[in-house]
Tab-separated table of C-alpha atoms and ligand atoms in Angstrom:
chain	number	residue	atom	x	y	z
A	1141	MET	CA	125.837	94.940	68.538
A	1142	ASN	CA	128.492	95.191	72.024
A	1143	LYS	CA	127.227	96.914	75.123
A	1144	HIS	CA	128.664	100.325	74.458
A	1145	GLU	CA	125.797	100.318	71.392
A	1146	ALA	CA	123.010	98.284	73.324
A	1147	TYR	CA	122.929	101.123	76.099
A	1148	GLY	CA	122.913	104.287	73.447
A	1149	TRP	CA	120.009	102.567	71.615
A	1150	ALA	CA	118.170	102.141	74.729
A	1151	LEU	CA	119.054	106.024	75.936
A	1152	LYS	CA	117.402	106.801	72.538
A	1153	GLN	CA	114.594	104.773	73.379
A	1154	VAL	CA	113.864	106.007	76.935
A	1155	ARG	CA	114.374	109.620	75.936
A	1156	ALA	CA	111.365	108.803	73.426
A	1157	GLN	CA	109.616	107.820	76.000
A	1158	ILE	CA	110.129	110.854	78.793
A	1159	LYS	CA	108.665	113.195	75.165
A	1160	ARG	CA	105.479	111.139	75.485
A	1161	HIS	CA	105.422	110.972	79.594
A	1162	VAL	CA	102.069	111.117	80.383
A	1163	ASP	CA	102.637	108.903	83.709
A	1164	ARG	CA	105.344	107.756	86.129
A	1165	VAL	CA	104.127	104.260	85.987
A	1166	ALA	CA	103.864	103.849	82.373
A	1167	THR	CA	107.296	105.640	82.035
A	1168	LEU	CA	109.065	103.725	84.118
A	1169	ALA	CA	107.121	100.442	83.063
A	1170	ASN	CA	108.269	100.774	79.368
A	1171	THR	CA	112.147	101.982	80.584
A	1172	ALA	CA	112.166	98.289	82.761
A	1173	ALA	CA	110.957	96.905	79.330
A	1174	ILE	CA	113.694	98.981	76.666
A	1175	LEU	CA	116.713	97.449	79.450
A	1176	LYS	CA	115.254	94.408	79.803
A	1177	HIS	CA	115.352	93.610	75.991
A	1178	ARG	CA	117.666	95.783	74.675
A	1179	LEU	CA	120.680	94.136	77.325
A	1180	PRO	CA	121.888	90.944	77.299
A	1181	GLY	CA	122.224	89.130	81.030
A	1182	PHE	CA	119.308	91.542	83.215
A	1183	PHE	CA	117.693	88.701	84.291
A	1184	TRP	CA	115.435	91.309	86.592
A	1185	VAL	CA	115.157	95.326	86.174
A	1186	GLY	CA	113.530	97.378	87.620
A	1187	PHE	CA	112.331	100.405	90.349
A	1188	TYR	CA	112.200	100.298	93.608
A	1189	ILE	CA	110.349	103.729	95.281
A	1190	LEU	CA	111.148	104.893	98.486
A	1191	ARG	CA	108.251	105.815	100.727
A	1192	GLU	CA	109.147	107.378	104.136
A	1193	ASP	CA	111.275	104.425	105.507
A	1194	LYS	CA	110.387	101.741	103.261
A	1195	LEU	CA	111.445	101.140	99.533
A	1196	LEU	CA	108.606	99.995	97.495
A	1197	LEU	CA	108.372	97.876	94.511
A	1198	GLY	CA	107.805	99.317	91.181
A	1199	PRO	CA	107.660	98.679	87.705
A	1200	PHE	CA	109.907	95.913	86.781
A	1201	GLN	CA	110.538	92.899	83.995
A	1202	GLY	CA	111.416	89.714	85.811
A	1203	PRO	CA	110.489	87.245	87.835
A	1204	PRO	CA	108.518	88.158	90.721
A	1205	ALA	CA	110.078	90.471	93.600
A	1206	CYS	CA	110.146	91.391	97.060
A	1207	MET	CA	107.321	93.791	97.196
A	1208	GLN	CA	109.330	96.257	99.984
A	1209	LEU	CA	112.704	96.750	101.081
A	1210	SER	CA	113.884	98.249	104.324
A	1211	LEU	CA	116.076	100.568	104.414
A	1212	ASP	CA	118.734	98.998	106.808
A	1213	LYS	CA	119.938	96.144	105.118
A	1214	GLY	CA	120.382	95.327	101.164
A	1215	VAL	CA	121.916	96.315	98.219
A	1216	CYS	CA	118.892	98.720	97.062
A	1217	ALA	CA	119.124	100.135	100.754
A	1218	GLU	CA	123.321	101.126	100.441
A	1219	ALA	CA	122.309	102.780	97.328
A	1220	VAL	CA	120.218	105.069	99.293
A	1221	LYS	CA	122.253	104.996	102.191
A	1222	LYS	CA	125.295	106.515	99.947
A	1223	GLY	CA	123.553	107.785	96.979
A	1224	THR	CA	126.292	106.478	94.589
A	1225	THR	CA	125.888	103.223	92.558
A	1226	ILE	CA	126.667	99.731	93.907
A	1227	LEU	CA	128.089	96.927	92.340
A	1228	VAL	CA	127.729	93.714	93.288
A	1229	ASP	CA	129.686	91.417	92.310
A	1230	ASP	CA	128.759	88.610	94.279
A	1231	VAL	CA	125.411	88.993	96.314
A	1232	ASP	CA	126.206	86.166	98.909
A	1233	LYS	CA	129.324	88.335	99.567
A	1234	PHE	CA	127.362	91.191	100.132
A	1235	PRO	CA	126.485	91.692	103.793
A	1236	GLY	CA	122.274	91.741	104.295
A	1237	HIS	CA	122.469	91.231	100.039
A	1238	VAL	CA	117.839	91.133	100.348
A	1239	ALA	CA	117.855	87.978	98.108
A	1240	CYS	CA	114.279	88.073	96.611
A	1241	ASP	CA	115.010	85.364	93.841
A	1242	GLY	CA	117.854	82.606	94.676
A	1243	ARG	CA	118.765	82.689	90.828
A	1244	SER	CA	120.822	86.397	91.268
A	1245	ARG	CA	124.336	86.170	91.303
A	1246	SER	CA	125.437	89.736	90.421
A	1247	GLU	CA	123.475	93.440	90.780
A	1248	ILE	CA	123.627	96.896	90.450
A	1249	VAL	CA	121.785	99.642	91.985
A	1250	VAL	CA	121.743	103.141	90.393
A	1251	PRO	CA	119.641	105.996	92.698
A	1252	LEU	CA	117.168	107.970	91.189
A	1253	SER	CA	116.933	111.203	91.849
A	1254	ASN	CA	114.250	114.179	90.528
A	1255	LEU	CA	115.326	117.106	89.061
A	1256	ALA	CA	115.418	118.891	92.536
A	1257	ASP	CA	118.031	116.695	93.538
A	1258	GLN	CA	115.757	114.398	96.398
A	1259	LEU	CA	116.585	110.706	95.601
A	1260	VAL	CA	113.421	109.174	95.321
A	1261	ALA	CA	113.769	105.274	93.708
A	1262	VAL	CA	116.367	103.004	92.624
A	1263	LEU	CA	116.902	101.289	89.535
A	1264	ASP	CA	117.717	97.652	90.518
A	1265	VAL	CA	119.303	94.922	88.167
A	1266	ASP	CA	120.012	91.429	88.554
A	1267	SER	CA	121.951	88.504	86.774
A	1268	THR	CA	122.195	84.942	87.285
A	1269	GLU	CA	125.772	85.269	86.887
A	1270	LEU	CA	128.624	86.006	88.764
A	1271	ALA	CA	130.288	89.720	88.187
A	1272	HIS	CA	128.006	90.495	85.311
A	1273	PHE	CA	128.074	94.715	85.757
A	1274	SER	CA	130.875	96.453	84.925
A	1275	ASP	CA	131.570	100.573	85.102
A	1276	GLU	CA	130.070	100.645	81.847
A	1277	ASP	CA	126.902	99.008	83.094
A	1278	ALA	CA	127.544	101.978	85.573
A	1279	LYS	CA	127.517	104.549	83.037
A	1280	GLY	CA	124.986	103.222	80.758
A	1281	LEU	CA	121.881	102.745	83.806
A	1282	GLU	CA	123.514	106.347	85.654
A	1283	ALA	CA	122.744	108.136	81.973
A	1284	VAL	CA	119.256	106.720	81.705
A	1285	ALA	CA	118.684	107.708	85.588
A	1286	ALA	CA	119.517	110.894	84.704
A	1287	GLU	CA	117.178	111.213	82.061
A	1288	LEU	CA	114.178	110.254	84.371
A	1289	ALA	CA	115.105	112.780	86.667
A	1290	GLN	CA	113.003	114.918	85.037
A	1291	ILE	CA	109.698	112.498	84.847
A	1292	LEU	CA	110.409	111.389	89.739
B	2552	SME	N1	118.499	92.171	96.068
B	2552	SME	C1	118.806	93.070	96.480
B	2552	SME	C2	116.956	93.515	96.875
B	2552	SME	C3	115.857	93.455	95.680
B	2552	SME	S1	116.044	92.299	94.400
B	2552	SME	O1	117.318	92.263	93.592
B	2552	SME	C4	114.969	92.727	93.004
B	2552	SME	C5	118.995	94.213	97.691
B	2552	SME	O2	119.151	93.048	98.153
B	2552	SME	O3	118.463	95.279	98.396
């Protein structure tokens, strides 16, 4: 299965979760699990929820991560500030990158908005390989983000 097909399957499964949605934590937890299991090379995948002036760790799959992030540095903060997807080929070259696990080498962060178009969270994925993520990942994860708007 290529990446395009894997995202297609993941999106289908996420839509099925959204249809059965009862609780935000549960839906986000299953979304993280779907992405981790469908997409090869996802070392860590999860959500950070915007709460006042911080990003708080939400549902995720992978090793333990930073429980809160400030909005003044890091890739997640940059995605919030710019309101766009941030792709980082080499985390060591991103000024202010927050290393929750030293094995992460590349990263992609997609902002998540609700139906009122308010940015409320980010979806963050880390890989242990340099330059693991491409525009295809950006498109695939943004499609997932667009679905999640319904439950945020
Ligand atoms: N690297 C992120 C922090 C979150 S972890 O990757 C799970 C950042 O720089 O914001």
